[in-house]
Short mmCIF file of C-alpha atoms and ligand atoms in Angstrom, two decimals:
data_model
loop_
_atom_site.label_atom_id
_atom_site.label_comp_id
_atom_site.label_asym_id
_atom_site.label_seq_id
_atom_site.Cartn_x
_atom_site.Cartn_y
_atom_site.Cartn_z
CA UNK C 955 119.48 36.06 44.56
CA UNK C 956 116.55 36.79 47.27
CA UNK C 957 113.02 36.50 45.92
CA UNK C 958 111.60 39.97 44.05
CA UNK C 959 108.32 40.25 45.97
CA UNK C 960 107.27 43.79 43.91
CA UNK C 961 103.62 42.29 43.53
CA UNK C 962 103.93 44.65 40.17
CA UNK C 963 107.17 42.51 39.28
CA UNK C 964 105.43 39.33 39.86
CA UNK C 965 102.46 40.05 37.86
CA UNK C 966 104.57 41.16 34.49
CA UNK C 967 106.84 38.19 35.10
CA UNK C 968 103.61 35.70 35.38
CA UNK C 969 102.26 37.59 31.79
CA UNK C 970 105.82 36.87 30.49
CA UNK C 971 105.71 33.26 30.87
CA UNK C 972 101.91 33.13 29.55
CA UNK C 973 102.98 35.06 26.76
CA UNK C 974 105.85 32.65 25.90
CA UNK C 975 103.36 29.97 25.70
CA UNK C 976 100.88 31.86 23.67
CA UNK C 977 103.27 33.14 21.33
CA UNK C 978 102.21 36.59 22.11
CA UNK C 979 102.88 39.16 19.38
CA UNK C 980 105.57 41.26 21.16
CA UNK C 981 104.12 44.22 20.32
CA UNK C 982 100.48 43.13 22.09
CA UNK C 983 103.03 41.67 24.74
CA UNK C 984 104.25 45.28 25.61
CA UNK C 985 101.33 47.09 25.27
CA UNK C 986 99.64 44.45 27.74
CA UNK C 987 102.69 44.66 30.70
CA UNK C 988 101.51 48.12 31.47
CA UNK C 989 98.62 50.14 32.74
CA UNK C 990 96.70 52.06 29.93
CA UNK C 991 96.08 54.87 32.89
CA UNK C 992 96.77 55.89 36.24
CA UNK C 993 95.99 58.81 38.59
CA UNK C 994 97.93 59.82 41.53
CA UNK C 995 96.75 62.65 43.73
CA UNK C 996 96.69 64.15 47.37
CA UNK C 997 93.55 63.63 49.70
CA UNK C 998 93.61 66.39 52.44
CA UNK C 999 91.63 65.15 55.32
CA UNK C 1000 90.08 67.26 58.78
CA UNK C 1001 90.91 65.31 61.59
CA UNK C 1002 89.06 64.97 64.51
CA UNK C 1003 91.72 66.60 66.67
CA UNK C 1004 91.70 69.77 64.09
CA UNK C 1005 94.88 69.27 62.18
CA UNK C 1006 94.77 68.54 58.50
CA UNK C 1007 96.57 65.37 57.40
CA UNK C 1008 97.25 64.81 53.87
CA UNK C 1009 96.92 60.81 52.35
CA UNK C 1010 98.30 59.71 49.08
CA UNK C 1011 95.41 57.58 46.80
CA UNK C 1012 95.60 56.19 43.79
CA UNK C 1013 93.47 55.11 40.69
CA UNK C 1014 95.05 52.59 38.11
CA UNK C 1015 92.63 51.78 35.01
CA UNK C 1016 94.78 48.78 33.56
CA UNK C 1017 92.92 47.85 30.64
CA UNK C 1018 89.51 48.74 29.21
CA UNK C 1019 89.69 46.35 26.21
CA UNK C 1020 86.99 44.34 27.00
CA UNK C 1021 84.49 47.37 28.91
CA UNK C 1022 84.74 49.72 31.73
CA UNK C 1023 87.79 49.15 33.95
CA UNK C 1024 86.55 47.35 37.23
CA UNK C 1025 88.12 46.90 40.63
CA UNK C 1026 88.01 47.47 44.26
CA UNK C 1027 89.80 50.10 46.54
CA UNK C 1028 91.90 49.28 48.97
CA UNK C 1029 92.77 51.26 52.25
CA UNK C 1030 96.27 50.29 53.91
CA UNK C 1031 99.39 51.52 55.17
CA UNK C 1032 101.76 49.43 53.15
CA UNK C 1033 99.58 50.64 49.95
CA UNK C 1034 102.24 51.53 46.81
CA UNK C 1035 101.95 52.22 43.17
CA UNK C 1036 103.09 49.06 42.55
CA UNK C 1037 100.80 46.81 44.28
CA UNK C 1038 97.90 48.93 43.02
CA UNK C 1039 99.17 48.27 39.37
CA UNK C 1040 99.57 44.49 40.10
CA UNK C 1041 96.12 44.66 41.88
CA UNK C 1042 94.61 46.23 38.93
CA UNK C 1043 96.42 43.66 36.22
CA UNK C 1044 95.10 40.98 37.97
CA UNK C 1045 91.59 42.36 37.85
CA UNK C 1046 92.10 42.42 33.60
CA UNK C 1047 92.82 38.75 33.89
CA UNK C 1048 89.82 38.04 36.66
CA UNK C 1049 87.27 39.80 34.14
CA UNK C 1050 88.43 38.09 30.96
CA UNK C 1051 88.45 34.32 32.72
CA UNK C 1052 84.99 35.17 33.89
CA UNK C 1053 84.05 36.42 30.73
CA UNK C 1054 82.49 39.33 32.13
CA UNK C 1055 82.16 42.57 29.73
CA UNK C 1056 84.62 44.53 31.86
CA UNK C 1057 87.90 45.69 32.11
CA UNK C 1058 90.30 45.83 34.98
CA UNK C 1059 91.18 48.77 37.08
CA UNK C 1060 92.07 48.97 40.63
CA UNK C 1061 92.50 52.02 43.76
CA UNK C 1062 94.16 51.66 47.16
CA UNK C 1063 94.98 54.89 50.03
CA UNK C 1064 98.06 54.70 51.96
CA UNK C 1065 96.39 54.74 55.16
CA UNK C 1066 95.55 52.77 58.40
CA UNK C 1067 91.77 52.40 58.74
CA UNK C 1068 92.56 50.95 62.36
CA UNK C 1069 93.42 54.42 63.81
CA UNK C 1070 90.96 56.64 61.91
CA UNK C 1071 87.68 57.53 64.05
CA UNK C 1072 83.94 56.76 61.40
CA UNK C 1073 84.33 60.75 60.67
CA UNK C 1074 87.63 60.62 59.54
CA UNK C 1075 87.05 57.63 57.30
CA UNK C 1076 84.14 59.29 55.72
CA UNK C 1077 85.94 62.44 55.12
CA UNK C 1078 88.61 60.47 53.54
CA UNK C 1079 86.16 58.09 51.32
CA UNK C 1080 84.91 61.22 50.13
CA UNK C 1081 87.79 63.18 49.43
CA UNK C 1082 89.01 59.95 47.31
CA UNK C 1083 86.20 60.19 45.51
CA UNK C 1084 86.16 63.70 44.71
CA UNK C 1085 89.52 63.39 43.04
CA UNK C 1086 88.52 60.20 40.67
CA UNK C 1087 85.02 61.20 39.86
CA UNK C 1088 85.88 62.98 36.63
CA UNK C 1089 87.73 59.75 35.80
CA UNK C 1090 85.29 57.12 36.29
CA UNK C 1091 81.30 56.21 35.19
CA UNK C 1092 79.41 53.19 34.57
CA UNK C 1093 80.70 53.46 31.22
CA UNK C 1094 84.20 53.84 32.33
CA UNK C 1095 85.55 52.83 35.22
CA UNK C 1096 83.21 51.37 38.49
CA UNK C 1097 85.07 51.06 41.76
CA UNK C 1098 84.24 48.35 44.59
CA UNK C 1099 85.00 47.13 48.01
CA UNK C 1100 88.51 45.28 48.80
CA UNK C 1101 90.95 44.95 51.76
CA UNK C 1102 89.28 47.46 54.64
CA UNK C 1103 86.98 49.09 52.69
CA UNK C 1104 83.03 47.91 53.44
CA UNK C 1105 79.71 48.77 51.80
CA UNK C 1106 79.47 51.69 54.52
CA UNK C 1107 82.68 53.52 52.46
CA UNK C 1108 80.72 52.58 49.07
CA UNK C 1109 77.83 54.31 50.03
CA UNK C 1110 79.76 57.43 50.81
CA UNK C 1111 81.64 57.36 47.97
CA UNK C 1112 78.31 56.85 45.62
CA UNK C 1113 77.12 59.87 47.79
CA UNK C 1114 79.67 62.05 46.87
CA UNK C 1115 79.78 61.04 43.08
CA UNK C 1116 76.34 61.44 42.80
CA UNK C 1117 76.51 64.85 44.52
CA UNK C 1118 78.89 66.12 42.03
CA UNK C 1119 77.25 65.05 39.17
CA UNK C 1120 73.74 65.55 40.23
CA UNK C 1121 72.20 63.01 39.55
CA UNK C 1122 71.47 59.54 40.79
CA UNK C 1123 73.97 56.85 39.10
CA UNK C 1124 73.45 53.52 41.38
CA UNK C 1125 76.01 51.49 38.88
CA UNK C 1126 79.33 53.67 39.41
CA UNK C 1127 80.21 51.54 42.39
CA UNK C 1128 79.48 48.00 43.49
CA UNK C 1129 79.58 46.55 46.85
CA UNK C 1130 77.10 48.99 47.78
CA UNK C 1131 74.52 48.08 51.15
CA UNK C 1132 70.85 47.14 50.02
CA UNK C 1133 68.85 50.31 49.88
CA UNK C 1134 71.17 52.07 47.80
CA UNK C 1135 71.27 49.72 45.46
CA UNK C 1136 73.47 47.02 46.22
CA UNK C 1137 73.03 42.98 45.33
CA UNK C 1138 71.66 40.45 47.26
CA UNK C 1139 74.76 38.19 47.90
CA UNK C 1140 77.55 40.09 46.74
CA UNK C 1141 79.29 40.35 50.38
CA UNK C 1142 79.56 36.75 50.82
CA UNK C 1143 80.34 36.24 46.79
CA UNK C 1144 84.16 36.11 47.03
CA UNK C 1145 84.33 33.34 49.68
CA UNK C 1146 81.42 31.51 47.93
CA UNK C 1147 82.57 31.58 44.55
CA UNK C 1148 85.97 30.33 45.71
CA UNK C 1149 84.26 27.54 47.33
CA UNK C 1150 82.21 26.47 43.88
CA UNK C 1151 86.27 26.63 42.59
CA UNK C 1152 87.06 24.19 45.50
CA UNK C 1153 84.15 21.66 44.95
CA UNK C 1154 85.18 21.77 41.00
CA UNK C 1155 88.47 21.12 41.94
CA UNK C 1156 88.42 18.42 44.19
CA UNK C 1157 86.10 16.38 41.86
CA UNK C 1158 89.07 16.76 39.14
CA UNK C 1159 91.57 15.68 42.05
CA UNK C 1160 89.27 12.83 42.73
CA UNK C 1161 88.99 14.40 46.16
CA UNK C 1162 86.05 13.92 48.54
CA UNK C 1163 85.02 16.96 50.46
CA UNK C 1164 83.00 15.52 53.27
CA UNK C 1165 84.95 16.25 56.44
CA UNK C 1166 87.84 17.76 54.47
CA UNK C 1167 89.83 19.79 56.77
CA UNK C 1168 90.70 23.33 55.74
CA UNK C 1169 92.60 26.25 57.30
CA UNK C 1170 91.99 30.06 56.10
CA UNK C 1171 94.37 32.75 56.62
CA UNK C 1172 92.78 36.19 57.09
CA UNK C 1173 89.29 36.65 58.63
CA UNK C 1174 88.29 40.06 57.46
CA UNK C 1175 85.03 40.09 54.69
CA UNK C 1176 86.32 36.82 52.25
CA UNK C 1177 88.02 34.62 55.20
CA UNK C 1178 85.03 35.01 57.62
CA UNK C 1179 82.48 34.24 55.05
CA UNK C 1180 84.85 31.19 53.85
CA UNK C 1181 84.47 29.78 57.36
CA UNK C 1182 81.07 30.41 57.44
CA UNK C 1183 79.72 28.64 53.88
CA UNK C 1184 82.63 25.93 54.14
CA UNK C 1185 80.13 23.62 56.26
CA UNK C 1186 77.61 23.68 53.16
CA UNK C 1187 80.37 22.34 51.34
CA UNK C 1188 81.39 19.39 53.99
CA UNK C 1189 84.66 20.95 54.89
CA UNK C 1190 86.01 21.38 58.13
CA UNK C 1191 87.40 24.31 59.36
CA UNK C 1192 90.24 23.40 61.75
CA UNK C 1193 92.12 27.00 61.89
CA UNK C 1194 91.71 30.28 60.97
CA UNK C 1195 93.90 33.43 61.46
CA UNK C 1196 93.81 37.31 61.64
CA UNK C 1197 96.82 39.71 61.35
CA UNK C 1198 97.64 39.40 65.19
CA UNK C 1199 97.94 35.52 65.22
CA UNK C 1200 96.25 32.32 64.53
CA UNK C 1201 93.76 29.89 66.03
CA UNK C 1202 93.47 25.93 65.69
CA UNK C 1203 91.40 23.26 67.03
CA UNK C 1204 91.72 19.63 65.18
CA UNK C 1205 88.06 19.14 65.86
CA UNK C 1206 86.51 22.21 63.81
CA UNK C 1207 86.10 25.64 64.50
CA UNK C 1208 82.56 27.07 65.03
CA UNK C 1209 82.13 30.13 63.10
CA UNK C 1210 79.79 31.89 65.41
CA UNK C 1211 81.87 31.28 68.41
CA UNK C 1212 84.94 32.86 66.34
CA UNK C 1213 82.80 35.67 65.12
CA UNK C 1214 81.48 36.47 68.31
CA UNK C 1215 85.16 36.56 70.09
CA UNK C 1216 86.10 38.95 67.51
CA UNK C 1217 83.31 41.18 67.84
CA UNK C 1218 83.77 41.48 71.36
CA UNK C 1219 87.68 41.35 71.84
CA UNK C 1220 88.80 42.28 68.21
CA UNK C 1221 90.86 39.51 67.50
CA UNK C 1222 90.53 35.80 67.02
CA UNK C 1223 93.22 34.80 69.29
CA UNK C 1224 91.99 33.67 72.68
CA UNK C 1225 88.67 32.09 71.49
CA UNK C 1226 87.25 29.73 73.66
CA UNK C 1227 88.43 26.04 72.81
CA UNK C 1228 91.49 26.73 70.58
CA UNK C 1229 94.61 26.41 71.04
CA UNK C 1230 96.83 29.66 69.74
CA UNK C 1231 99.27 29.31 66.80
CA UNK C 1232 101.01 32.19 64.62
CA UNK C 1233 100.31 32.68 60.83
CA UNK C 1234 103.22 30.76 59.73
CA UNK C 1235 102.24 27.45 61.58
CA UNK C 1236 98.61 28.12 60.27
CA UNK C 1237 99.83 28.14 56.57
CA UNK C 1238 102.12 24.46 57.07
CA UNK C 1239 99.01 22.77 58.97
CA UNK C 1240 98.61 19.06 57.92
CA UNK C 1241 94.98 20.30 55.94
CA UNK C 1242 93.47 19.23 52.70
CA UNK C 1243 92.47 22.66 51.81
CA UNK C 1244 94.53 25.60 52.18
CA UNK C 1245 92.75 29.22 51.90
CA UNK C 1246 94.85 32.15 51.71
CA UNK C 1247 92.39 35.12 52.45
CA UNK C 1248 94.53 37.55 53.61
CA UNK C 1249 97.08 40.06 51.60
CA UNK C 1250 100.00 39.36 48.81
CA UNK C 1251 103.08 37.46 48.99
CA UNK C 1252 101.86 34.80 51.85
CA UNK C 1253 103.52 31.70 50.44
CA UNK C 1254 107.12 32.14 48.98
CA UNK C 1255 110.25 30.26 48.89
CA UNK C 1256 110.75 30.45 52.27
CA UNK C 1257 107.54 28.34 53.57
CA UNK C 1258 106.92 26.77 50.16
CA UNK C 1259 107.99 23.45 50.42
CA UNK C 1260 106.51 22.90 54.15
CA UNK C 1261 102.92 23.45 52.69
CA UNK C 1262 100.68 20.00 53.24
CA UNK C 1263 97.45 21.14 51.92
CA UNK C 1264 96.53 19.20 48.61
CA UNK C 1265 94.94 22.36 47.21
CA UNK C 1266 95.76 25.80 47.71
CA UNK C 1267 92.49 27.91 47.10
CA UNK C 1268 93.82 31.90 46.40
CA UNK C 1269 91.23 33.60 47.85
CA UNK C 1270 93.85 36.51 48.51
CA UNK C 1271 95.10 38.59 45.36
CA UNK C 1272 98.50 37.65 44.79
CA UNK C 1273 99.26 35.08 47.83
CA UNK C 1274 101.57 33.00 46.14
CA UNK C 1275 105.19 34.24 45.06
CA UNK C 1276 106.50 32.46 41.25
CA UNK C 1277 109.36 30.63 43.24
CA UNK C 1278 106.54 29.41 45.68
CA UNK C 1279 104.51 28.43 42.45
CA UNK C 1280 107.41 26.31 41.14
CA UNK C 1281 107.80 24.48 44.74
CA UNK C 1282 104.30 23.79 45.04
CA UNK C 1283 103.41 22.47 41.32
CA UNK C 1284 106.69 19.98 41.78
CA UNK C 1285 105.01 18.77 45.09
CA UNK C 1286 101.66 17.91 43.14
CA UNK C 1287 99.71 20.80 44.75
CA UNK C 1288 96.68 21.85 43.18
CA UNK C 1289 96.56 25.61 42.95
CA UNK C 1290 93.42 27.53 42.13
CA UNK C 1291 95.08 30.83 40.91
CA UNK C 1292 93.71 33.73 42.58
CA UNK C 1293 92.03 35.60 39.85
CA UNK C 1294 89.97 32.48 39.09
CA UNK C 1295 89.23 31.41 42.86
CA UNK C 1296 88.38 35.10 44.24
CA UNK C 1297 86.32 36.06 41.15
CA UNK C 1298 83.09 35.60 42.81
CA UNK C 1299 83.06 39.26 44.32
CA UNK C 1300 83.70 40.68 40.71
CA UNK C 1301 81.07 38.28 39.03
CA UNK C 1302 78.31 39.54 41.58
CA UNK C 1303 80.02 43.20 41.29
CA UNK C 1304 79.09 42.69 37.45
CA UNK C 1305 75.47 41.23 38.40
CA UNK C 1306 74.84 44.45 40.39
CA UNK C 1307 75.55 46.66 37.81
CA UNK C 1308 73.42 44.96 35.67
CA UNK C 1309 70.47 45.10 38.46
CA UNK C 1310 71.45 48.52 38.70
CA UNK C 1311 71.07 49.54 35.10
CA UNK C 1312 67.53 47.64 34.76
CA UNK C 1313 66.57 49.14 38.21
CA UNK C 1314 65.16 45.21 38.57
CA UNK C 1315 66.75 43.28 41.47
CA UNK C 1316 67.33 39.61 41.97
CA UNK C 1317 66.83 37.27 44.74
CA UNK C 1318 69.89 35.75 46.30
CA UNK C 1319 69.45 32.48 45.28
CA UNK C 1320 69.16 33.77 41.68
CA UNK C 1321 72.68 35.56 42.27
CA UNK C 1322 74.04 32.53 43.63
CA UNK C 1323 72.93 30.11 40.70
CA UNK C 1324 74.04 32.95 38.26
CA UNK C 1325 77.36 32.97 40.25
CA UNK C 1326 77.83 29.24 39.90
CA UNK C 1327 77.26 28.86 36.57
CA UNK C 1328 80.13 31.68 35.73
CA UNK C 1329 82.50 30.66 37.83
CA UNK C 1330 81.89 26.95 37.23
CA UNK C 1331 82.46 27.60 33.46
CA UNK C 1332 85.51 29.84 34.29
CA UNK C 1333 87.18 26.84 36.26
CA UNK C 1334 86.85 24.31 33.53
CA UNK C 1335 87.96 26.88 30.88
CA UNK C 1336 91.37 27.02 32.88
CA UNK C 1337 91.50 23.31 34.04
CA UNK C 1338 90.81 21.96 30.31
CA UNK C 1339 93.55 24.62 29.29
CA UNK C 1340 96.23 23.27 31.80
CA UNK C 1341 95.39 19.75 30.67
CA UNK C 1342 95.43 20.29 26.87
CA UNK C 1343 99.03 22.48 27.17
CA UNK C 1344 100.41 20.72 29.90
CA UNK C 1345 100.80 23.91 32.09
CA UNK C 1346 100.11 24.55 35.48
CA UNK C 1347 97.00 26.23 36.25
CA UNK C 1348 98.03 29.62 36.87
CA UNK C 1349 99.55 29.68 33.48
CA UNK C 1350 96.39 28.22 32.02
CA UNK C 1351 94.69 30.74 33.63
CA UNK C 1352 96.60 33.39 32.12
CA UNK C 1353 96.44 31.60 28.67
CA UNK C 1354 92.51 31.71 28.84
CA UNK C 1355 92.63 35.36 30.19
CA UNK C 1356 95.17 37.09 27.84
CA UNK C 1357 93.91 35.41 24.83
CA UNK C 1358 90.37 37.15 25.23
CA UNK C 1359 91.99 40.73 26.49
CA UNK C 1360 94.40 40.66 23.32
CA UNK C 1361 91.64 39.68 20.98
CA UNK C 1362 89.56 42.83 22.06
CA UNK C 1363 92.47 45.13 21.90
CA UNK C 1364 93.55 43.64 18.34
CA UNK C 1365 89.67 44.19 17.43
CA UNK C 1366 89.81 47.38 18.44
CA UNK C 1367 92.70 48.07 16.29
CA UNK C 1368 95.00 49.29 19.33
CA UNK C 1369 98.21 46.67 18.48
N1 LIG S 913 87.89 43.80 44.95
C1 LIG S 913 87.24 42.49 44.86
C2 LIG S 913 88.43 41.87 43.71
O1 LIG S 913 89.76 42.01 44.15
C3 LIG S 913 86.27 42.75 44.00
C4 LIG S 913 86.59 43.65 42.55
C5 LIG S 913 85.34 44.56 42.23
O2 LIG S 913 83.85 43.83 42.68
O3 LIG S 913 85.08 45.31 41.38
O4 LIG S 913 88.06 40.76 42.91
#
C-alpha cells in the first residue's frame, strides 16, 4: 500500500499512537482528534490588470483549552483544508509542549505569492483579515507569519483589523515589524530555538557540535537564519537548498555569500564556489545534522533508509512521514520532532503578546535568554519522557503535550 501523505491523517495517526501509550480516555481522544472550529471563505481581490480573482482562505482553531488559539498563516498554491487542520493540531501540541498559555490554530490561503505584485498581496492580506476579524482577537485567536508570509503582511493585517475595530490592539497578530509592536528577536526565533534544541540533543547523544557538518533544506526565514546562526553553535553548514535546487561545498557555505547571491538571482543555485546538487541528494548527504526547514513530507519511506545524519532537527512542520519515522528510529537517528524543534517562533510570539500587553519592550538579549530557558526546558521534558517510557522522541513529545491539553480540557469539564 502506498504511503498516506495527507498531513491531517498523519497528525491524527501520531495522536492515536500517543493516546494508546497514554491510555487516554476514548472520549477525550475522540475530542482531540478533531478541530474545534474552522472558517472557510472566499477573498475577491482586484488584480493589477483590472480583473477580480477569487482566492480561497481558511482559519482553523484546533483547540483553545489552554488559551487563545495561536498559529501562523501560510500563502501556498498547494494549501488545502487538511494541511491547515494538521498544522493547527501541531500548533496545539507545540504551545502545550512549550508550556505557554495558548492553544493552537492555523490559517492559509491558496495562492502563489511569487506571481503576485506587492499591491495584490496587500489587498489579499487585508481581504483575509476582513474575513476573520470578528473571530480572532487577543483573547480568542492570534495569527502570525508562516510559509510565504512576513512582517509586512502582518502589518497590513494588523492595520486592517485596527481600522475595522477602531482601536489599537497590537497583540492581535504577532511577527509584526518592530515599529508596530513587534518583538526583538522574533524573525530569527524559530531558527535560534531549533539550534538550542540541537545543542541539547547533541549533549544527550554525546556528540560534539564543534565542526559538525549540517545540511539545511529550505532557505526561507527559518532555513536562512539557521544557516546564519549555525556557526555560533560550532556547526559547519555544507549544503542548503531552496525550491529550485541545492548547493554543496564540503568546506562550508558562507551565509553572506549565499544570501547575496539569492538576492541578486532569486535562487541559491550557481552560488560561487559551490557544486549544484538536487534536493533529494541534499537530504541524503553524509552530514551530522540534517535540518529540514521547508514543508511537509520530505522524509518518506522512499528516502529514509538513505538518510545518514545522526540528528534530524525538524525546523519545518511535518517533514517526516510515520513510515520514515519508524525507519529513522530503527537506524538510531535522533529526531527532534517538529513541534518541539520549531517552537522558538511561537515562544517569541508569546513574548511579543506579553510585551504588547504591557507596552514595555525587552532587548534582544532578554528575548533570546528567555527563549533558551523555555525551549531547553521543553526539550528535557520530552527527552526524559522518551527515556522513562522507552518511546521515540516524537511519541514522547506527544505524551507531554497531549497530557497537558487533556488536563485543561478535563478541568474545563468539556469531556
Ligand atoms: N508559524 C510559526 C509556527 O509554525 C509561528 C506561529 C506563531 O508564532 O504563532 O510555529
